[in-house]
Structures are given as structure tokens and as C-alpha cells.
Coordinates of N, CA, C and O in Angstrom, one line a residue:
Q1 N -3.9 119.2 248.9 CA -3.2 119.9 250.0 C -1.7 119.5 250.1 O -0.9 120.3 250.4
A2 N -1.4 118.3 249.8 CA 0.0 117.9 249.9 C 0.6 117.5 248.6 O 1.7 116.9 248.5
L3 N 0.1 118.0 247.5 CA 0.6 117.7 246.2 C 2.0 118.3 246.0 O 2.9 117.5 245.6
V4 N 2.2 119.5 246.3 CA 3.5 120.1 246.1 C 4.5 119.5 247.1 O 5.7 119.2 246.7
P5 N 4.2 119.4 248.4 CA 5.2 118.8 249.3 C 5.6 117.3 248.9 O 6.7 116.9 249.1
A6 N 4.6 116.6 248.3 CA 4.9 115.2 247.9 C 5.9 115.2 246.7 O 6.9 114.4 246.7
M7 N 5.8 116.2 245.8 CA 6.7 116.2 244.7 C 8.1 116.7 245.1 O 9.1 116.2 244.7
I8 N 8.1 117.6 246.1 CA 9.4 118.1 246.6 C 10.1 117.0 247.4 O 11.3 116.7 247.2
A9 N 9.3 116.3 248.2 CA 9.9 115.2 249.0 C 10.4 114.1 248.0 O 11.4 113.5 248.3
R10 N 9.6 113.8 247.0 CA 10.1 112.8 246.0 C 11.4 113.2 245.3 O 12.3 112.3 245.2
A11 N 11.5 114.4 245.0 CA 12.7 114.9 244.3 C 13.9 114.7 245.3 O 15.0 114.3 244.9
I12 N 13.7 115.1 246.5 CA 14.8 115.0 247.5 C 15.2 113.5 247.7 O 16.3 113.2 247.8
I13 N 14.2 112.7 247.9 CA 14.4 111.2 248.1 C 15.1 110.6 246.9 O 16.1 109.8 247.1
I14 N 14.8 111.0 245.7 CA 15.4 110.4 244.5 C 16.9 110.9 244.5 O 17.8 110.1 244.3
R15 N 17.2 112.1 244.9 CA 18.5 112.6 244.9 C 19.4 112.1 246.0 O 20.6 112.0 245.9
L16 N 18.7 111.7 247.1 CA 19.4 111.0 248.2 C 19.7 109.6 248.0 O 20.2 108.9 248.8
T17 N 19.3 109.1 246.8 CA 19.4 107.7 246.4 C 18.9 106.7 247.4 O 19.5 105.7 247.7
I18 N 17.7 107.0 247.9 CA 17.0 106.0 248.7 C 16.7 104.8 247.8 O 16.4 105.0 246.6
P19 N 16.9 103.6 248.3 CA 16.7 102.4 247.4 C 15.4 102.5 246.6 O 14.4 103.0 247.0
K20 N 15.4 102.0 245.4 CA 14.4 102.1 244.4 C 13.1 101.4 244.7 O 12.2 101.4 243.9
G21 N 13.0 100.7 245.8 CA 11.7 100.0 246.1 C 10.6 101.0 246.0 O 10.5 101.9 246.9
R22 N 9.7 100.8 245.0 CA 8.7 101.8 244.8 C 7.8 101.9 246.0 O 7.4 103.1 246.3
N23 N 7.4 100.9 246.7 CA 6.5 101.0 247.8 C 7.2 101.7 249.0 O 6.6 102.4 249.7
G24 N 8.5 101.5 249.1 CA 9.2 102.1 250.2 C 9.3 103.6 250.0 O 9.1 104.4 251.0
R25 N 9.7 104.1 248.8 CA 9.7 105.5 248.5 C 8.3 106.1 248.7 O 8.2 107.2 249.3
T26 N 7.3 105.5 248.1 CA 6.0 106.0 248.2 C 5.5 106.2 249.6 O 5.0 107.2 250.0
S27 N 5.8 105.1 250.4 CA 5.4 105.2 251.8 C 6.1 106.3 252.6 O 5.5 107.0 253.4
L28 N 7.4 106.4 252.3 CA 8.1 107.4 253.0 C 7.6 108.8 252.6 O 7.5 109.7 253.5
I29 N 7.3 109.0 251.4 CA 6.8 110.3 250.9 C 5.5 110.7 251.5 O 5.2 111.8 252.0
I30 N 4.6 109.7 251.6 CA 3.2 109.9 252.2 C 3.4 110.1 253.6 O 2.7 111.0 254.2
C31 N 4.2 109.4 254.3 CA 4.5 109.7 255.8 C 5.0 111.1 256.0 O 4.6 111.7 256.9
F32 N 5.9 111.5 255.1 CA 6.4 112.9 255.3 C 5.3 113.9 255.1 O 5.2 114.9 255.9
C33 N 4.5 113.7 254.1 CA 3.4 114.7 253.9 C 2.4 114.7 255.0 O 1.9 115.8 255.4
L34 N 2.1 113.5 255.6 CA 1.2 113.5 256.7 C 1.8 114.1 258.0 O 1.2 114.8 258.8
A35 N 3.1 113.9 258.1 CA 3.8 114.5 259.3 C 3.9 116.0 259.1 O 3.7 116.8 260.1
L36 N 4.1 116.5 257.9 CA 4.1 118.0 257.6 C 2.7 118.6 257.9 O 2.6 119.6 258.5
S37 N 1.6 117.8 257.5 CA 0.3 118.3 257.8 C 0.0 118.3 259.3 O -0.6 119.3 259.9
A38 N 0.5 117.3 260.0 CA 0.3 117.2 261.5 C 1.1 118.4 262.2 O 0.6 119.0 263.1
F39 N 2.3 118.7 261.7 CA 3.1 119.8 262.2 C 2.3 121.1 262.1 O 2.3 121.9 263.0
Y40 N 1.8 121.3 260.9 CA 1.0 122.5 260.7 C -0.2 122.6 261.6 O -0.5 123.7 262.1
E41 N -0.9 121.5 261.8 CA -2.0 121.5 262.7 C -1.6 121.8 264.2 O -2.3 122.5 264.9
L42 N -0.4 121.3 264.6 CA 0.1 121.6 265.9 C 0.5 123.0 266.0 O 0.3 123.7 267.1
L43 N 1.0 123.6 265.0 CA 1.4 125.0 264.9 C 0.1 125.9 265.0 O 0.1 126.8 265.8
D44 N -0.9 125.5 264.3 CA -2.2 126.1 264.3 C -2.8 126.1 265.7 O -3.2 127.2 266.2
W45 N -2.7 125.0 266.4 CA -3.2 124.8 267.8 C -2.4 125.7 268.7 O -3.0 126.4 269.6
G46 N -1.1 125.7 268.6 CA -0.2 126.5 269.4 C -0.5 128.0 269.3 O -0.5 128.7 270.3
V47 N -0.7 128.4 268.1 CA -1.1 129.9 267.9 C -2.4 130.2 268.6 O -2.6 131.2 269.2
A48 N -3.3 129.2 268.6 CA -4.6 129.5 269.2 C -4.5 129.6 270.7 O -5.1 130.4 271.4
L49 N -3.6 128.8 271.3 CA -3.3 128.8 272.7 C -2.6 130.1 273.1 O -2.9 130.7 274.1
I50 N -1.6 130.5 272.3 CA -0.8 131.7 272.6 C -1.6 132.9 272.5 O -1.4 133.9 273.3
S51 N -2.6 132.9 271.6 CA -3.3 134.2 271.4 C -4.5 134.3 272.4 O -5.3 135.2 272.3
A52 N -4.4 133.6 273.5 CA -5.3 133.7 274.6 C -6.8 133.4 274.2 O -7.7 133.8 274.9
E53 N -7.0 132.6 273.2 CA -8.3 132.2 272.9 C -8.5 130.8 273.4 O -7.6 130.0 273.3
A54 N -9.7 130.5 273.8 CA -10.0 129.1 274.2 C -10.1 128.2 272.9 O -10.4 128.7 271.9
A55 N -9.8 126.9 273.1 CA -9.8 126.0 272.0 C -11.1 125.9 271.3 O -11.3 125.9 270.1
D56 N -12.2 126.0 272.1 CA -13.5 125.9 271.6 C -13.8 127.2 270.7 O -14.4 127.1 269.7
A57 N -13.4 128.3 271.2 CA -13.6 129.5 270.4 C -12.8 129.5 269.1 O -13.3 129.9 268.1
F58 N -11.6 128.9 269.2 CA -10.8 128.8 267.9 C -11.5 127.9 267.0 O -11.6 128.1 265.8
L59 N -12.0 126.7 267.4 CA -12.6 125.8 266.5 C -13.9 126.4 266.0 O -14.3 126.2 264.8
G60 N -14.6 127.1 266.8 CA -15.8 127.8 266.4 C -15.5 128.8 265.3 O -16.3 129.0 264.4
M61 N -14.4 129.5 265.4 CA -14.0 130.5 264.5 C -13.7 129.8 263.1 O -14.1 130.4 262.1
Q62 N -13.2 128.6 263.1 CA -13.0 127.9 261.8 C -14.3 127.4 261.3 O -14.4 127.1 260.1
G63 N -15.3 127.2 262.1 CA -16.6 126.8 261.7 C -16.8 125.3 261.5 O -17.8 124.8 261.0
Y64 N -15.8 124.5 261.7 CA -15.9 123.1 261.5 C -15.1 122.3 262.6 O -13.9 122.5 262.7
E65 N -15.8 121.5 263.4 CA -15.2 120.9 264.5 C -14.1 119.8 264.1 O -13.1 119.6 264.8
W66 N -14.2 119.2 263.0 CA -13.3 118.2 262.5 C -12.3 118.7 261.5 O -11.8 118.0 260.7
D67 N -12.0 120.0 261.6 CA -11.1 120.6 260.6 C -9.7 119.9 260.6 O -9.2 119.7 259.5
T68 N -9.2 119.6 261.7 CA -7.8 119.0 261.7 C -7.8 117.6 261.1 O -6.9 117.3 260.2
Q69 N -8.8 116.8 261.4 CA -8.9 115.5 260.8 C -9.1 115.6 259.3 O -8.5 114.8 258.5
S70 N -10.0 116.5 258.9 CA -10.3 116.5 257.4 C -9.1 117.1 256.7 O -8.8 116.6 255.6
D71 N -8.3 118.0 257.3 CA -7.1 118.5 256.7 C -6.1 117.4 256.5 O -5.4 117.3 255.4
R72 N -6.0 116.5 257.4 CA -5.1 115.3 257.3 C -5.5 114.4 256.2 O -4.7 113.8 255.5
V73 N -6.8 114.2 256.1 CA -7.3 113.3 255.0 C -7.0 113.9 253.7 O -6.6 113.2 252.7
Y74 N -7.2 115.2 253.6 CA -7.0 115.9 252.3 C -5.5 115.8 252.0 O -5.1 115.7 250.8
A75 N -4.6 115.9 253.0 CA -3.2 115.7 252.7 C -2.9 114.3 252.2 O -2.1 114.2 251.3
L76 N -3.5 113.3 252.8 CA -3.3 112.0 252.3 C -3.8 111.8 250.9 O -3.1 111.2 250.0
I77 N -5.0 112.4 250.6 CA -5.5 112.3 249.2 C -4.6 113.0 248.2 O -4.3 112.5 247.1
G78 N -4.2 114.2 248.6 CA -3.3 115.0 247.7 C -2.0 114.3 247.5 O -1.5 114.3 246.3
A79 N -1.4 113.8 248.5 CA -0.1 113.1 248.3 C -0.2 111.8 247.4 O 0.6 111.6 246.5
T80 N -1.2 111.0 247.7 CA -1.3 109.8 246.9 C -1.7 110.1 245.5 O -1.2 109.4 244.6
T81 N -2.6 111.0 245.3 CA -3.0 111.4 243.9 C -1.9 112.0 243.2 O -1.7 111.6 242.0
G82 N -1.1 112.9 243.8 CA 0.0 113.5 243.1 C 1.1 112.4 242.7 O 1.6 112.4 241.6
L83 N 1.3 111.5 243.6 CA 2.3 110.4 243.3 C 1.8 109.5 242.2 O 2.6 109.1 241.3
A84 N 0.5 109.2 242.3 CA 0.0 108.3 241.2 C -0.1 109.0 239.9 O 0.2 108.3 238.9
L85 N -0.4 110.2 239.8 CA -0.5 110.9 238.5 C 0.8 111.5 238.0 O 1.0 111.6 236.7
L86 N 1.7 111.9 238.8 CA 2.9 112.6 238.4 C 4.2 111.9 238.5 O 5.2 112.4 238.0
S87 N 4.2 110.7 239.1 CA 5.5 110.0 239.3 C 6.2 109.7 238.0 O 7.4 109.8 237.8
K88 N 5.5 109.2 237.0 CA 6.1 108.8 235.7 C 6.7 110.1 235.0 O 7.8 110.1 234.5
I89 N 5.9 111.2 235.0 CA 6.4 112.4 234.4 C 7.6 112.9 235.2 O 8.6 113.4 234.6
H90 N 7.6 112.8 236.5 CA 8.7 113.2 237.3 C 9.9 112.4 237.1 O 11.1 112.9 237.0
D91 N 9.7 111.1 236.9 CA 10.9 110.2 236.6 C 11.6 110.6 235.3 O 12.8 110.6 235.2
K92 N 10.8 111.0 234.3 CA 11.3 111.4 233.0 C 12.1 112.7 233.1 O 13.2 112.9 232.4
Q93 N 11.7 113.6 234.0 CA 12.4 114.8 234.1 C 13.7 114.7 235.0 O 14.6 115.5 234.8
T94 N 13.7 113.7 235.9 CA 14.9 113.6 236.8 C 16.0 112.7 236.2 O 17.1 112.7 236.8
I95 N 15.7 112.1 235.1 CA 16.8 111.2 234.5 C 17.7 111.9 233.7 O 17.5 112.9 233.1

């Protein structure tokens, strides 16, 4: 879920010359992806409130009570997997 945002955030962070501490960059990128996922979930919730549907009806419509939490976990998995698998390739392309 957060594979593409992780690569975009990584490209931006590299170009902004954030210090090369690998753990610092990685943590910042993962935090960005989780924040983006949380923002989307808040937007999703806001639309449900504005559309005059009860929160329970909205969750029932999605069919899964823990949808928000599982989406955040998938964002974490996507961001970490993308960074682990694609960082070296990305480094070669940006140099």
C-alpha cells in the first residue's frame, strides 16, 4: 500500500540532502508513509460523517471492523518492504 509513496518520499529526501544516516532516512520515510495512511483514513472518516451516514453503517459497508488498523499495518509492510528491496536500485539510479 505504501510502496510508491515510500519511493517518492525517498527521492525527495535524497534530493533535500537529509544527512545520510541510513536509519534516520528510513525512519523518516516510514513515518511519512504512516502519516499519509493516517491522513487518508481521516479523510475517509470525514467523508462518512459528511455523507450523513452513521459510523457503524460506514464500517458495515466496508465489511471489516478493523479496516483502518489493517490499512495502517499494510502501509507499514509496504513501506518497509519497498525500502528493503528497492533502496540499492534506487541509489544506483539517483547517483
